[in-house]
Structure formats: C-alpha cells, structure tokens
XYZ file of C-alpha atoms in Angstrom:
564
model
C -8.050 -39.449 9.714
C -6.565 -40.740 6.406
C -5.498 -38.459 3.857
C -8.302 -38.992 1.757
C -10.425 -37.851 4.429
C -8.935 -35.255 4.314
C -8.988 -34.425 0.764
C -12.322 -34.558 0.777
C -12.840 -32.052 3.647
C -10.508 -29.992 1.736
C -13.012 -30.292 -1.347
C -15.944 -29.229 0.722
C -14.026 -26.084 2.181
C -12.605 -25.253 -1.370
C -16.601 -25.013 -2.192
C -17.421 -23.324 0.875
C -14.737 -20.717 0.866
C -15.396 -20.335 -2.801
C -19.187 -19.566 -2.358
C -18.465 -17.147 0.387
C -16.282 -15.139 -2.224
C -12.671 -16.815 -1.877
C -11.044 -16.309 -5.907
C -10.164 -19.912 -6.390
C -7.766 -20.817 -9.070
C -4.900 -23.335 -9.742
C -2.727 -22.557 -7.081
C -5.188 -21.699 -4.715
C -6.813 -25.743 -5.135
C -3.183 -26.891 -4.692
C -2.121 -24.634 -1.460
C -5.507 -26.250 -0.111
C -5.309 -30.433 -0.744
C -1.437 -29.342 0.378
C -3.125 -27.392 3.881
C -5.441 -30.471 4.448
C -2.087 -32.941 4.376
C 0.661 -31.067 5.985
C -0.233 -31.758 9.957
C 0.425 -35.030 9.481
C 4.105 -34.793 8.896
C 4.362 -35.195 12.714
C 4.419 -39.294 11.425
C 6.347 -41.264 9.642
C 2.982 -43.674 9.331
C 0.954 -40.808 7.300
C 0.914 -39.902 3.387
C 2.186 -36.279 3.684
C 4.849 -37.586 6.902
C 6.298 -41.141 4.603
C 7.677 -38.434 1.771
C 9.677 -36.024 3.969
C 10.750 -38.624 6.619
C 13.629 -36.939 7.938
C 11.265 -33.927 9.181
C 8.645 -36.167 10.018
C 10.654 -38.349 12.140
C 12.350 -35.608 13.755
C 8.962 -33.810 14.897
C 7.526 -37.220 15.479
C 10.738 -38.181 17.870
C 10.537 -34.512 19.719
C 6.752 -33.566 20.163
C 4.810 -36.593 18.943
C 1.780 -37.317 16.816
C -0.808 -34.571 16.449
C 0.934 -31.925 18.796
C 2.775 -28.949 17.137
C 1.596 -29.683 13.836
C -1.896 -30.182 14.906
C -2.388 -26.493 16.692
C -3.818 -23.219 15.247
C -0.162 -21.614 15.836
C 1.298 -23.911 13.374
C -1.921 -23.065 10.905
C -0.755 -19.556 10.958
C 2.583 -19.313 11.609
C 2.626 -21.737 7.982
C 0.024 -19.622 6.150
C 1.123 -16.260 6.656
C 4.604 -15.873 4.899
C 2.529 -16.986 1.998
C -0.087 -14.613 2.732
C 2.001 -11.510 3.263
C 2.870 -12.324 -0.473
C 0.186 -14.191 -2.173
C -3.067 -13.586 -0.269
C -5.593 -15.926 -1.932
C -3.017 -18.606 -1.586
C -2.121 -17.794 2.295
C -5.607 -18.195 2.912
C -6.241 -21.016 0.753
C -3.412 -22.717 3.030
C -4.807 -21.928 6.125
C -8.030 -23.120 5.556
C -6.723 -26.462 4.503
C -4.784 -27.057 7.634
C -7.985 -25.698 9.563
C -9.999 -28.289 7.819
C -7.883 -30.830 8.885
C -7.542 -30.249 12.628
C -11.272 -29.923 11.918
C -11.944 -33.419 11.047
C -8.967 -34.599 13.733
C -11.511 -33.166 15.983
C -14.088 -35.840 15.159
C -11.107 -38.756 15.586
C -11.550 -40.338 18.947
C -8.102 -39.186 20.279
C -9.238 -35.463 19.717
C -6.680 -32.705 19.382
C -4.656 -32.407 22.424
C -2.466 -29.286 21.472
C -4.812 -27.307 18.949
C -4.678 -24.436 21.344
C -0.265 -25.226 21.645
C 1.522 -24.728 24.038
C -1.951 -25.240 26.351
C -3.021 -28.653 26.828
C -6.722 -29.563 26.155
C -8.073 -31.916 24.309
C -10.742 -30.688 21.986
C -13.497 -33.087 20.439
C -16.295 -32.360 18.014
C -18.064 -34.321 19.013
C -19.318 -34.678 22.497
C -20.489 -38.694 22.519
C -17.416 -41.010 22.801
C -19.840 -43.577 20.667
C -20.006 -41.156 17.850
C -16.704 -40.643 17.608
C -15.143 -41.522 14.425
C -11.936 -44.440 14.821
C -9.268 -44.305 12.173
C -9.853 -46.216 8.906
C -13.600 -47.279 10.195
C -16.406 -47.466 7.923
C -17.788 -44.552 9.286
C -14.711 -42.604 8.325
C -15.218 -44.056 4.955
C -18.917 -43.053 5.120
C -17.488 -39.445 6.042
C -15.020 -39.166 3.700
C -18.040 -40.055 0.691
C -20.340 -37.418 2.289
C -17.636 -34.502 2.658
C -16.557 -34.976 -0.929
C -20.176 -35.373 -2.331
C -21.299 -32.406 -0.483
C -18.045 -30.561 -1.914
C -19.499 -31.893 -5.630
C -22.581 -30.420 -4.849
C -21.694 -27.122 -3.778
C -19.092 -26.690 -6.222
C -21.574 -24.693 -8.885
C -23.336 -23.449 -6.466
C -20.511 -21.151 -5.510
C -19.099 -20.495 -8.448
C -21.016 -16.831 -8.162
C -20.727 -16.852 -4.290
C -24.063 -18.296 -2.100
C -25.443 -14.891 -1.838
C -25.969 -14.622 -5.479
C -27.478 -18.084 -5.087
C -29.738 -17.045 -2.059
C -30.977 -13.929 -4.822
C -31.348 -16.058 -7.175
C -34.350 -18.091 -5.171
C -35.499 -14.528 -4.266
C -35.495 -13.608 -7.920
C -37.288 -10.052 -7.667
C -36.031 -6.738 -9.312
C -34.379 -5.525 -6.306
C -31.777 -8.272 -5.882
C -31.322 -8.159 -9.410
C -29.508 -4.481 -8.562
C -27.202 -5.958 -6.213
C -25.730 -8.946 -8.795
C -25.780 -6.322 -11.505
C -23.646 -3.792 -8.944
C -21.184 -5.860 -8.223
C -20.576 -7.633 -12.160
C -21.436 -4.590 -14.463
C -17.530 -3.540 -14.357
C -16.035 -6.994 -15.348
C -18.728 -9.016 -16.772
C -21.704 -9.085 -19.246
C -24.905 -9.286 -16.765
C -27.997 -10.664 -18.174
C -31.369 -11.554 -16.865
C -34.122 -14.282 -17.466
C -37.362 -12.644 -16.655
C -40.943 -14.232 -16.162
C -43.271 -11.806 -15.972
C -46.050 -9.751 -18.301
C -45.302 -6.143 -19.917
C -47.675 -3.562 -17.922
C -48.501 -1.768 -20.937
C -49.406 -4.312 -23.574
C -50.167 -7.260 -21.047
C -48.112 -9.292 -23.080
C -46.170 -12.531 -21.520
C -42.430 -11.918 -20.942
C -40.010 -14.527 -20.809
C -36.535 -14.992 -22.039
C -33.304 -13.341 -21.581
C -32.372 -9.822 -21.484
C -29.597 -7.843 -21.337
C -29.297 -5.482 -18.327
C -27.984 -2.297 -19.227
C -28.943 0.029 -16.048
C -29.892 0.154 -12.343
C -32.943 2.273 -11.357
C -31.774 2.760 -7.925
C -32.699 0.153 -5.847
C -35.983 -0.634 -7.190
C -34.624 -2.474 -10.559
C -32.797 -2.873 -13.442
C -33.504 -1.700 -17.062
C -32.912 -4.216 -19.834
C -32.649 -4.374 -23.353
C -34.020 -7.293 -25.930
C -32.098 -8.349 -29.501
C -33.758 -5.824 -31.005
C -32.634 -2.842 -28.847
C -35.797 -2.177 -27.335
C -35.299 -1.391 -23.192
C -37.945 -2.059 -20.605
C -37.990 -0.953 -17.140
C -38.269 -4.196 -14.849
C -39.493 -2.668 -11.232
C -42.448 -2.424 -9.373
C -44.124 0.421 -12.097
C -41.793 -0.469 -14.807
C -43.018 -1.559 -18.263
C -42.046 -5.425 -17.225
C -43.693 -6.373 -14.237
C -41.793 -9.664 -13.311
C -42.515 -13.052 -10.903
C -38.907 -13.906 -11.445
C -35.496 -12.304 -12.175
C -32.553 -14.094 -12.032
C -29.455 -12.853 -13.154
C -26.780 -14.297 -14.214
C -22.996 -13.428 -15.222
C -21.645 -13.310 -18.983
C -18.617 -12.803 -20.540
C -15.635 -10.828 -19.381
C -15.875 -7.482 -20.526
C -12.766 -4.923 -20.710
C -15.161 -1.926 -19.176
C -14.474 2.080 -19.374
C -16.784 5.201 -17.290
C -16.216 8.480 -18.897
C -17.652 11.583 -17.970
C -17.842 14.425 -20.892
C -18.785 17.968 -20.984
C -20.247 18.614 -24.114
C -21.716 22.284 -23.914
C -20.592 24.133 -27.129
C -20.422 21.300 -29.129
C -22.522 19.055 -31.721
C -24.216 15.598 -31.103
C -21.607 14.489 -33.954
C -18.499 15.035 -31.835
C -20.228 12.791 -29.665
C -20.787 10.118 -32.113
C -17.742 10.565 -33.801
C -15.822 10.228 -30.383
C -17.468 6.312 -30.450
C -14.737 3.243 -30.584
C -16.122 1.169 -33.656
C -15.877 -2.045 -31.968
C -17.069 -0.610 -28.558
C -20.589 -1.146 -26.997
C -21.886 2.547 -25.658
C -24.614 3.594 -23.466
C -25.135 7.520 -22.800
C -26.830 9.031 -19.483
C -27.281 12.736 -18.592
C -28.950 15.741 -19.798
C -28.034 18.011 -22.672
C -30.131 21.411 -23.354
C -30.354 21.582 -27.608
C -30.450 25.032 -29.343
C -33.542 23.996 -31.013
C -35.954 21.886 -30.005
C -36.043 18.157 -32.129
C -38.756 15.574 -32.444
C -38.152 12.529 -30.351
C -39.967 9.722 -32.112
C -41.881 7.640 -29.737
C -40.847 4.715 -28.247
C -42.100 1.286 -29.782
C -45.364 0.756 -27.635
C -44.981 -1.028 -24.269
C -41.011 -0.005 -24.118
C -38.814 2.524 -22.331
C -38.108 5.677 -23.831
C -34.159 5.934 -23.924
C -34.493 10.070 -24.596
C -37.328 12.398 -23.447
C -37.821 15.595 -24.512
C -37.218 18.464 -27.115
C -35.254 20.400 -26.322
C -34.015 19.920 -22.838
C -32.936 15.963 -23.446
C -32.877 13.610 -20.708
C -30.650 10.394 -22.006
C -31.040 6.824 -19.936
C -28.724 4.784 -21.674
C -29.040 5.895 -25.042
C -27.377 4.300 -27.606
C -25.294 5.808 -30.545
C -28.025 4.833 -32.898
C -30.464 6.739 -30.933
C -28.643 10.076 -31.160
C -27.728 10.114 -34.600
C -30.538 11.710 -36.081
C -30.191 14.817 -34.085
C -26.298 14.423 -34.697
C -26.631 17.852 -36.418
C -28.224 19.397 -33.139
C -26.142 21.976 -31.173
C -25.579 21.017 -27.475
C -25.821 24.554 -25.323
C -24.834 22.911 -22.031
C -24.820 19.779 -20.352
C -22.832 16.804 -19.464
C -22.965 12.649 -20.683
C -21.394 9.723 -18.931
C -20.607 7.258 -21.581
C -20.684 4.243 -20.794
C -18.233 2.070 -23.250
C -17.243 -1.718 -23.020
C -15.945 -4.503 -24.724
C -15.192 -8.118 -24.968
C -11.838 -9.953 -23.357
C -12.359 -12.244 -26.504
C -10.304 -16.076 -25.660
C -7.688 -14.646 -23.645
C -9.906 -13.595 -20.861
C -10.271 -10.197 -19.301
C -7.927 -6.993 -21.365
C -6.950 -3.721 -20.390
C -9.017 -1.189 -21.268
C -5.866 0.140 -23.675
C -6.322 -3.743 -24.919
C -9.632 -3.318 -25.762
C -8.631 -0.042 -27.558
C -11.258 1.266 -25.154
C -11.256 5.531 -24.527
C -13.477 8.225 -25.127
C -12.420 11.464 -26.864
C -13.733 14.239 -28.066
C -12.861 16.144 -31.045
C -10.849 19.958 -29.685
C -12.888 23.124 -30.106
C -11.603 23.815 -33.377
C -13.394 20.592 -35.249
C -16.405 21.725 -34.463
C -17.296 20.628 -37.958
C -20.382 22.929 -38.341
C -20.597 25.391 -35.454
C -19.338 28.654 -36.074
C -18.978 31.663 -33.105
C -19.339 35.385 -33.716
C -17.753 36.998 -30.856
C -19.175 40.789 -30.888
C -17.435 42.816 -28.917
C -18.189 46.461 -27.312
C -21.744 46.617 -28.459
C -23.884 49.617 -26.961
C -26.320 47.064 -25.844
C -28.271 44.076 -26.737
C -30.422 46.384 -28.970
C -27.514 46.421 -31.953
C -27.885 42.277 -31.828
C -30.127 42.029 -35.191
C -30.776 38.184 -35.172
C -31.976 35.839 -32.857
C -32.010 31.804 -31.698
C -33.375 29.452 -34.663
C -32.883 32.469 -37.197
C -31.644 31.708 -40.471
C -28.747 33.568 -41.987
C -27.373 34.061 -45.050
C -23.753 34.387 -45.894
C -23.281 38.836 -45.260
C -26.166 39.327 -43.509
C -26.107 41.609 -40.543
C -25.835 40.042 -37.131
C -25.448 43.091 -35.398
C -25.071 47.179 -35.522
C -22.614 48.808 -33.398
C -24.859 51.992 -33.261
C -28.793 52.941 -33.861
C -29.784 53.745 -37.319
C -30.345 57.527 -36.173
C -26.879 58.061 -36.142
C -27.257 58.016 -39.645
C -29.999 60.027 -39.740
C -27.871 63.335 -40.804
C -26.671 61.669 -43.555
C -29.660 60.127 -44.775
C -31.567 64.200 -44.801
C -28.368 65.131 -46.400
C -28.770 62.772 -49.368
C -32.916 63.647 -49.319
C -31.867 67.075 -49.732
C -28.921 66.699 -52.526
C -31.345 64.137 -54.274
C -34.084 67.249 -54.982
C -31.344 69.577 -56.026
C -30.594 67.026 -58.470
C -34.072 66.605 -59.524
C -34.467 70.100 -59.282
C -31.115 70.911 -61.331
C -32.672 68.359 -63.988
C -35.948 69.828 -64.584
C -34.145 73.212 -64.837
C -32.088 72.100 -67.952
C -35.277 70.500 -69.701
C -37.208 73.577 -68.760
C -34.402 76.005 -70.533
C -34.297 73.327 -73.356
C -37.712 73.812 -73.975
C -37.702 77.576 -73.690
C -34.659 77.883 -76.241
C -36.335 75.189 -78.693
C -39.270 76.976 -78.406
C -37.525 80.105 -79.154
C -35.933 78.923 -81.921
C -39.109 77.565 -83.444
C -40.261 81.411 -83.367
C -37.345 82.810 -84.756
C -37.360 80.448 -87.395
C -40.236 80.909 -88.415
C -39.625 84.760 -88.869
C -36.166 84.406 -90.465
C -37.400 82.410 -93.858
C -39.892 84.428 -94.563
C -37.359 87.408 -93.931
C -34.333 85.841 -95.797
C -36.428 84.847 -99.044
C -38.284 88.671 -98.846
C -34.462 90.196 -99.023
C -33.662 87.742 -101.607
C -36.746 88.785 -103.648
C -35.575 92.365 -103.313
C -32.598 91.614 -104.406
C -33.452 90.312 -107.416
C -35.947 93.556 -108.066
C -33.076 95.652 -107.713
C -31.238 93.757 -110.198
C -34.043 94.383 -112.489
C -34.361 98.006 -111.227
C -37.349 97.160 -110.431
C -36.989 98.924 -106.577
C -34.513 101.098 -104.863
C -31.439 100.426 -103.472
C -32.713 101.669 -100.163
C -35.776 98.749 -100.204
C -33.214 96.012 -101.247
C -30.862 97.068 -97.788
C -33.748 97.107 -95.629
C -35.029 93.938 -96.788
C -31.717 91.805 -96.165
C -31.152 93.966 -92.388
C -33.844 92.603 -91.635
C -33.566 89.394 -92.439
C -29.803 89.808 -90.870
C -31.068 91.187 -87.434
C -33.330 87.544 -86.795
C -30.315 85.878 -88.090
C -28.303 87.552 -85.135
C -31.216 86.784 -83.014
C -30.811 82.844 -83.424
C -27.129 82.834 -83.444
C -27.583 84.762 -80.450
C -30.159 82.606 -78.784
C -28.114 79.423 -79.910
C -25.452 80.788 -77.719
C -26.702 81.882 -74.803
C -28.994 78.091 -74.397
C -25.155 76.547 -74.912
C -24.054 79.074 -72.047
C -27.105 78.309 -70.006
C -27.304 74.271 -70.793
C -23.110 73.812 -69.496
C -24.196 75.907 -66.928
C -27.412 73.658 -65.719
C -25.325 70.153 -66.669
C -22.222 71.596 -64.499
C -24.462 72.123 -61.486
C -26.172 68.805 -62.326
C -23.175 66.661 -62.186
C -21.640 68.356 -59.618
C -25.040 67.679 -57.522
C -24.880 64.326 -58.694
C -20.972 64.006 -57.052
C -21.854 65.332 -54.119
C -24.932 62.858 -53.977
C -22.668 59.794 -54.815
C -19.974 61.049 -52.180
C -22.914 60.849 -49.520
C -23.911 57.378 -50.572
C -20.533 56.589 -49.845
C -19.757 58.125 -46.876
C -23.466 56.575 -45.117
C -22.221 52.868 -46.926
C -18.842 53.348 -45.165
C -20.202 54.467 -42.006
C -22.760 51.505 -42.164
C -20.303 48.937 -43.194
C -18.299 50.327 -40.258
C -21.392 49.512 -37.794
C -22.239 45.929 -39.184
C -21.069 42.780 -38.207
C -22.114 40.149 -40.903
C -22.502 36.662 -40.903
C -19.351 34.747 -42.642
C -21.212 31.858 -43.541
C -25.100 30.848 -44.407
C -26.688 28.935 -41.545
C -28.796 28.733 -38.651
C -28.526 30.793 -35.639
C -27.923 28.063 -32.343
C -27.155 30.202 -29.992
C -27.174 33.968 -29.042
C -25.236 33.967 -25.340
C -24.179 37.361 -23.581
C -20.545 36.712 -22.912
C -19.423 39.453 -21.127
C -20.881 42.856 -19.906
C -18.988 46.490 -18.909
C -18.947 49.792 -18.937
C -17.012 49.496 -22.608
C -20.183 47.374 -23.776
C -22.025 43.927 -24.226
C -19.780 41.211 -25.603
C -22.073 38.401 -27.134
C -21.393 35.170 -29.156
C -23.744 34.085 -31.686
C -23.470 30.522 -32.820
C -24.253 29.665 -36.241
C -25.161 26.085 -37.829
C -23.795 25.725 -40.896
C -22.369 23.683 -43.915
C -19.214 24.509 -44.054
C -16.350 22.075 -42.223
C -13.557 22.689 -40.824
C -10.518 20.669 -40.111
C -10.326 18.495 -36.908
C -7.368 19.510 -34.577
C -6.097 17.491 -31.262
C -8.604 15.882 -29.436
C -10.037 16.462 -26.147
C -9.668 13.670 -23.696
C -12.702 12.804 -21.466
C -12.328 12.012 -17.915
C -12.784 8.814 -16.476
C -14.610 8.202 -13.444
C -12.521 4.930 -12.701
C-alpha cells in the first residue's frame, strides 16, 4: 500500500481509538501517522524506507520486503520502550503499525511473516479478485473511504462512542453515567425535551446538572437557580436528555462536621469565586421556616428543624445563617473554572474548604456546669431567652435555704415588734406629759398667786410653801417622766437597730449562700442547646448553649477533609 494509504488508515484508527477512550493529543497523532509508515523501511522504494536508506537497505538486503518489519513482534517490540514511559504514545504507536499490517493484509501479496519467525501468509480478504494491487484505483478508492470515514468519526469520538450511543438513548438514566464520569473535571450540562409534572409546562433548553439521584436521574438547575428533578417521578418528566461536556473545572469534595457550630461558619468558610453545592443533614436548635419552593421545582432543603440539604446553595442557607447546628455533617461540594490555560490545581483555583476553630464561634456561647445534684438545679431550657445574670442553674434546692429564710421571718417581727414598742412608749410618755402639764400650770401660777398674797400679807407663810411644793412635786414629776421615756426610748431604738443588724446580716448571709448556688448567664441570648455532658457519682455536668450578640475573635481555622 502507499503511504497515503496508510495515512488514511491511520486517520480512521486515530478516530476509532479515540472514540473508544484513547487521550489523543499532539504527540499521540504524530507517534500514529509515524506507526502507520515505519514497516515500510524494509525498502528503499517506500516513503518512510527512501529517508533512512542505510537501515532500509540493510533490512531490505537481509530479510526482504514486508518480513521483520511487517510482523506483530516488530509492532511490539517498537511500541513498548515507548510505552513503559509514555503510555498514550506507546499505544498510539502500536496501533499505527497494526493499522498498517492491517491494510498490507488487503494487498494481494498478503503478509507472509506477520506471525515472525512462522511463515503464513495472512490475507483479509479471502477472494484473490478482491484483492487490492498496489497503486490501483481501488487502492485510491480505499484510501478516500478510510480517510472520509476517519473525518466522519472524528467528532463523534471526541466524548468516546458510548457517550454517543447515550446520547441516541437520551433518557435520565444514561444521563447518570456521562454525568459520573465528567462531574470531577468538567462542567456537565443537559438539553432536555420534556414537560414539568407539576405545572404541565413544556421544557426545553439547557440545564445545568448539579446531582445524580442514584441511577434513576440527574437533578438540574436553570439561570435562575431553580433545580428540578429529571427521573421517572421527578418534577421534569423528559423524551430526551442529552448531555453534554462543558468547561474544565478545577473540582474539590469536602466532607465537614459541623455539630456545635453556626450556619455562618459554614458560609463564611465559602471561596468567593468558588461555585458550592451542600448535601447532608444538620439537626437546628430551633426549628426555622423553610420557604417553599417556587411551584413546579425541587426543594433544595426540607424541613424545620431536622434539615435535609440536596445541593443547597450558599444563598439558600443564609437566612438561617444565625441557626445553631446541634449535630450533623455537609459534603460541600466546591468548583471552579481552569479559565484559558485549561484545567488548574485545586491550590490554582484557590479551591479549599475551612472552617472557622471552636473559638470563632462568633455567637455561640457554652456554659459548662459542673457537679450539679441533678438535672433539677438546670433552671432554663432549649429556645429560652436569657438575659445577661440570669440564673441558668442552682447547685442546691431552694429548701436549703429554708432556715435562713424562717430566720429572717422571725428577726423581721422582732423588728416590727421592737418598732411598735417605741411608738407605743412614745405615746404613753406624750400622753403623760400632756397630763402633767396640764396639772403643773395651774399649780405653778396658784404658788405664784400665793406668793404675791404673802407679799401683801395677805396669807400665811405656811399657804405660800404649800402652794409652790406643790407646784414643785409635778415639776419633779415631768422631769422625772422626761427621763425615764429618754431611758426607755435608747433602750427600744438600741434593740431596734440591733434587730435591724442582725436582719441585714441574714440578708446577707442567704444572698451569699444564693450567689454561691447560681450559675448566671454571662451574656443576653437565646438558649440553643441544653446537652448532659457528663454524669457521676460527683454530679451531672451539662452545657448550655446560648445565642447571642456578642462576637468573638476568630482563631486558626479548622481544615475540612477531603474525600479525594
């Protein structure tokens, strides 16, 4: 055969081995048109033989035309040096020798050594008459139909003949296997023919496909974000799904624990540039309202408070970024474009996934409580709200203080008691005086009277003396009663205050003994979480988790792992 018979079966292959999954490239095209030449340098008379002549008249001289050169031993003892070090290329070399003893076989002389050192002469053809004779016009005609048929393959394989063979299938379940084997190097995207289940509307167009559901479809997602199920009971109900490859994508699985934390670490864990889908399930504090889904689409997140996420986007989290994850686990899904210089490292892409440490838990604040009696001293529960010093919990019932408390009842009546005791001898002694002054005018201005008598001679001496001892003796009388209310009223106000020490000293003592028992809240929030942590014969340690609006700042972060 001539060479450019040759080069034209080496076309074909190319497109054949291509479509069956060969990686074809520069140097893979050149080890083949060089594979489908290099036989013939067993003659000086042939393209490949006329520009090494010294080797090709030295094989031609020792073994002859289409002998060594033209056996299977030469096509691997050739190709596999190269392929020990460059497989694509090794096989790319093989096959273009094994293309050519492949057409040699159609040549009316056959190949007499393709099984070397045995001789037999292999044809492909079994009729002499159909045999092709070198430089004929059927070889001609050949040569046209190997290197059309290698034109018309050629796109055809450029996503292998299976994908092709899917591609006429077109149904949701083929559409798994393309997206299975692109999703972690290219976009994959999907033109879809079909009606939406729901509204009965007409689908077509492309879509973006974001998920497999097992093997029974793909989900997908529109320019506006919207996903639809395309299966069998999906919310797209399609005729036809053929998918085909995008872009090169730089592509990056994570797997996250997220129990503890807020939906914000989350979020705030994001690449900016990065496209992100989350999967998994997350159990909330609280429960949240889940808007719901535009009608005729897939709900990304179901639930309240036990969230199941099917590719959820960042978007879709972020108004429940405040929400406080109790357990549960997301695989993020992150991935971006290779841009003009074709397919980047994931470090290229600036693709990873971390989470903030334990200590940036911006809002979440934990109350360990050690050694409590039991459960009973916990004073708050989940979705509580707290304020800054409130009680969360008493180390001890509130009839320990019992003693105290009777105590203070008791000191408070002596107090009350010791009060209405001093206005009691208040009102005796003003009442006494009132009396006593009452007799000592009249008394005082009768001895002055006789007094004056007496100066007139008017009365004895005798009457005058009487007159003023009297007067004297209810003078003594009020000085007297004056003195012994003073005695009586320090007496009542000393045994007053001292009641009213002893009272304060009590108040004391139970606030101290209190304060001792209470564990209060150090910030104003929302209670998340109330967990039992630990449990002995000491006592009941718990953690309560408060929501709240104080920050704190962010410390190392917390790589995720990937699952690639």
């Amino acid at each position: 055969m001539q060479a450019a018979t040759h080069l034209a079966g080496a076309a074909l292959t190319l497109a054949v081995a291509r479509g069956f999954g060969m990686e074809v490239g520069p140097f893979e095209v050149g080890a083949m048109m060089l594979g489908s030449l290099l036989p013939d340098i067993d003659t000086t008379t042939a393209g490949a033989g006329r520009y090494i002549r010294p080797v090709s008249s030295w094989l031609e001289s020792k073994y002859g035309h289409r002998t060594v050169t033209h056996s299977l031993l030469f096509a691997v003892l050739v190709s596999l040096p190269f392929w020990l070090l460059w497989p694509g290329v090794g096989l790319a070399l093989f096959l273009g020798i094994f293309s050519h003893l492949l057409l040699d076989t159609a040549n009316v002389n056959g190949l007499p050594y393709l099984l070397f050192p045995v001789r037999h002469t292999f044809w492909f053809l079994p009729s002499r008459r159909s045999r092709i004779r070198y430089g004929s016009s059927q070889e001609t005609t050949l040569a046209v139909i190997l290197a059309l048929s290698g034109v018309a393959l050629w796109p055809l394989s450029a996503d292998t003949f299976s994908t092709e063979v899917r591609r006429l299938i077109a149904s949701p379940e083929t559409a798994v296997v393309d997206y299975a084997n692109w999703r972690d190097t290219n976009e994959v995207f999907a033109e879809l023919d079909g009606f939406n289940s729901d509204t009965q509307e007409k689908v077509e167009g492309k879509y973006r496909v974001i998920e497999a559901l097992g093997r029974r479809g793909v989900l997908v997602e529109d320019e506006a974000g919207n996903a639809y199920q395309v299966a069998e009971n999906g919310q797209i109900v399609a005729y036809r799904v053929r998918v085909q490859k995008g872009a090169a994508l730089a592509v990056l699985d994570s797997r996250v624990s997220v129990g503890g934390r807020l939906l914000r670490d989350v979020l705030a864990a994001v690449p900016p540039d990065a496209r992100v889908y989350f999967t998994g399930e997350l159990q909330l504090s609280a429960p949240v309202n889940i808007p719901p889904p535009a009608a005729g689409t897939f709900a990304r997140i179901a639930g309240t408070d036990r969230l199941t996420l099917h590719s959820a986007r960042p978007a879709d989290l972020s108004p429940f970024a405040a929400s406080y994850v109790v357990a549960g686990s997301l695989v993020a899904r992150l991935s971006a474009g290779a841009g003009r210089s074709g397919v980047r490292s994931r470090q290229e892409a600036g693709l990873s996934f971390e989470l903030p440490a334990e200590a940036s838990r911006t809002e979440a604040r934990t109350v360990t409580l050690s050694g409590l009696p039991s459960l009973a001293g916990v004073l708050v529960e989940r979705g509580a709200n707290v304020l800054e010093g409130q009680p969360l919990a008493r180390y001890v019932l509130l009839a320990d203080l019992a003693d105290l408390d009777t105590q203070m009842t008791s000191k408070r009546r002596d107090v009350a008691e010791a009060k209405a005791q001093r206005a009691r001898a208040r009102a005796s002694f003003e009442q006494q005086r009132d009396t006593l002054g009452r007799t000592l005018a009249p008394a005082q201005e009768a001895a002055q009277i006789q007094a004056r008598l007496y100066a007139l001679g008017a009365v004895a001496r005798v009457d005058m003396e009487q007159a003023q001892m009297r007067a004297q003796a209810v003078d003594d009388q009020m000085t007297a009663l004056g003195l012994n209310y003073s005695d009586t009223a320090a007496q009542a106000r000393a045994r007053a205050d001292g009641l009213a020490l002893d009272l304060q000293a009590l108040q004391g003592k139970r606030a101290r003994s209190a304060a001792a028992q209470v564990v209060r809240s150090p910030v104003a929030g929302k209670v998340a979480e109330v967990r039992v942590k630990d449990a002995t014969q000491a006592g009941v340690s718990v953690d309560v988790v408060i929501i709240s609006t104080l920050a704190t700042a962010p410390t190392a972060p917390v790589k995720a792992s990937s699952l690639y």
